Amino acid sequence: MSDPNSAQPGSPDKEPASEEQAGRTALGNTERAEAATTPGGPGPRPTLGRLFLENLWAANTFTVTLLSLVLAMVVGAVLMIISDPEVLATYGYITARPSDAINASWTLVSEAYANLFKGSVFDPAATTVNAALSPISETLTYTAPLVFTGLSVALAFRGGLFNIGAQGQATMGIILAALAGFLLPLPPGLHLLVAVLAGALGGAIWGFIPGILKARTGAHEVINTIMLNYIAVYFLTWLIVQNGVQDPSRTDAISRPVDASAQLPRLFGDGLRAHAGIILAVLATWAVAWLLNRSTLGFELRAVGANPDAARTAGISVTRTYVLVMVFAGALAGLGGSQMVLGTTAAALTPLVVAQIGFDGILVALLGRVKPWGVALAALLFGALQAGGNRMQSYSGISLELVTVLQALIVIFIAAPALVKAIFQLRAARTARLQTSLAKGW
Amino acid sequence: MEPGEIHALLGENGAGKSTLMNVLYGLYQPDEGEILVDGKPLKLRGPSDAIAAGIGMVHQHFMLVPVFTVTENIMLGAEQVRGGIAGFLDRRRARREVAEVSERYNLRVDPDAVIEDLPVGIQQRVEIVKALTRDVDLLILDEPTAVLTPQETEELLTVMRSLKAAGKSIVFITHKLGEVKAIADRITVIRRGKTVGTASPEASRDELAALMVGRTVRLTVDKAPATPGEPVLELANLVVDDDRQVRAVDGVDLTVRAGEVLGVAGVQGNGQTELIEAIMGLRPVLAGTITLDGQRIDGWSTKKVLRAGVGYVPEDRSVDGLVKEFTVAENLVLDVYDRPPFGRGLSLRPDEIGRAARERIEQFDVRTSSAEAPVGTLSGGNQQKVIVARELSRPLKLFIAAQPTRGVDVGSIEFIHSRVVHERDAGTAVLVVSSELDEVIGLADRIAVMYRGRIIGVVGPDTPREEIGLLMAGITPDQQGGSPDVGSAAEAGPTATVDSDPAATTDADAVSGTGTPATTDRDVAATTDGVAPAAEGPGSEDEKNR
């Protein structure tokens, strides 16, 4: 009844379930300690347990996020086992020798996730300082652009707009940043500043277009931003092979490299990839948080996002706000894009230089519950998954795509708190609000 | 409940009327107690159980699919299939059934009309037909008149009478006293979830109102005579279109002076909303001028109009007045957030906002758990107080209040009215628009009656209600000829239809009435009218107009 174990789900998958149990018991202990210190109500024994359960299983944002992560890893483990022929073969004679199947699965999954951890956070086997810092450095490198695109989507979302166009805005940001990076002969420092601002400008222009269309004609921003994504990508593809842009020494589609004077400085020396972009990302997060919560513009933005009619009646110009929101969102995405070419990920334009940062930004924004610091943390998680996924691929032979699947699963579970609640039998508290918070904007 | 009875359930907002009826309809489960139907206890697990037991309900907010036809909506949930083959709907049979039911109870609906094209009154009729096709004996109408125009209300009352004649029982939930007195056979008053009394329809309005709120309520507004000063707001030949590009305001001239309350009376939908939105810069002015304190303000942005010293309480608080997700404090600065002391340059000053909010909450008696509570968690009356507090917290030249007490409990009404009068006494020009005639009469120093986009008369507050009622129906005194007694004219002969409509209008509007003898008289008259089945005729007031 009040025993916390009664709420444990019967997981179909043995190994990850035990892992997960361990994790939750650990978590439970701290929660229990907290619960114990809280003055209990009548009847200490059931109350204590119930209090603990309520605290833990109340479907609050943190618990749902954590459990979504766990669920995604469970599904990921199943996928790893299925996709590995050798391990799968051991299941053919599972009735005869179950230990084979269990051991093989355990080894595969635990090693994969260990590599994920070692590649993103810390490798205990590291001997040099560089090797010890390397996973963090990789994580931060992947995190920085995602913070920007995530903020872009989140900011627009708070203003009542669904910005699917972070990808296109990032692409335009990359293009202008790179052009400024190799076409303008400027002194160091100034060159970097101009290149970064050029990136912001490119994104801002690409955000302004759907913003003004929405404000003036009511054209839906989802449609327009998707269309602009295509235009941006093919503009990039065309631009790369033009004279003066394409690298003269190459025949394939690659542009000239960005001058060293326009590159973001590295944080931990030349051996490690982490660059100043992450500092900009933290600053941007702070700035967006301030803008949303402490500025008059943010007040307008939130009012328009929550109830445009009331905002208009209160004298706030809804159309102006829509345009501004999209310009800001575009500039943020453009800044994110500029890091892909001014940082250490790449130094020249290629058709795929943008990767998926714009689309991942949508996921990051949703995972971060469209709150600036939440977005930053979500970006950190996604960055870590990317960095760890690289190592997982090279050491465990698990393809990098699995990481993408994990990311998708996490977001699906987050977007459907009712599902997580049903699986873990959480209390219904506040889930309804979560659902609507993500469903709005369409 | 007896068969063939209309039982009115009367109570304030939040008294528990709707909850009770939702239990009866099986939507909620009772915690204790039981429901007896024909002497047998009944356990309802859901609406389908209730329908099976012969209980039907028409909700306050209709449960219709806008893009479906009348027939499709009625068959929804009880789809008939053709020849027993799943997947093939028997539309023809359903259509026949709809036609038959609407014929039998004299409820004219076109079975093939699409719901979203129908006016609200007809949509409601569809809901009633829907309930009737399920063969119910007891029909629950939850605040059916809240969304209806006075004409539609009168039609509904006629429908209810014919249903009663057919032996159906009706539970009629409302907080409008006039309607109750016009139609109910028995009245049960509910307060805070308890039955506090049963009354007969002969009880006076004051008695009923006192039962409803639990103390004697003044429905009149206490105020000293006005001391009008200079004209503050002047409208000249104003022309405005509504959202469908149909002329809504058609050449309005109006003056509001400092220190007076000008009430605009009129049946809803006669251009009052558009008139005010035009003044506030929310709607383009097509012709004419708006002058505030000698300065032309037509074409100004809403922000500029607000800045010029205009306070505005919009008609629909949840849509236009408040951001429900925002806190009480944030809503209290919704239109002054960027002015000192709340905002400086680009930055907000949360401490100032919080401090001002606590002050206003105190001053305007807003019942909230804290200034940081989302405003959506407050009751309707307190939400309205938040808006009034916001608008009256800065120096004003002009205060515009549209339906300031709609859906607000009686206690809050008193409070809001006293603040409006207080603002007038401080020398502000006040423009009040309300479809509640009593509110206009109680508050205003002058009453302008609006009809079809025009001001058809400006009268004093001591003008008899009948006269204002006739004006609201578009009948000016000279057109009226020498027949002041509308009630008797209505019964006079074949032309009676013409006159019964305005009478009905006045009656339906006088819903939270003051209980003057005149009103009571007409309640009786309206009832008598309705029993004669011929006293119906949409649009019949036209001929009198020309």
PDB file of C-alpha atoms in Angstrom, chain A residues 31 62 66 81 294 357:
ATOM      1  CA  GLU A  31      13.326  12.234  -1.385  1.00  0.00           C
ATOM      2  CA  PHE A  62      11.217  17.541 -13.336  1.00  0.00           C
ATOM      3  CA  LEU A  66      13.672  12.484 -15.782  1.00  0.00           C
ATOM      4  CA  ILE A  81      19.652  -5.559 -28.737  1.00  0.00           C
ATOM      5  CA  ARG A 294      11.883  41.754 -16.783  1.00  0.00           C
ATOM      6  CA  ILE A 357      20.537  22.519 -35.343  1.00  0.00           C
TER       7      ILE A 357
END
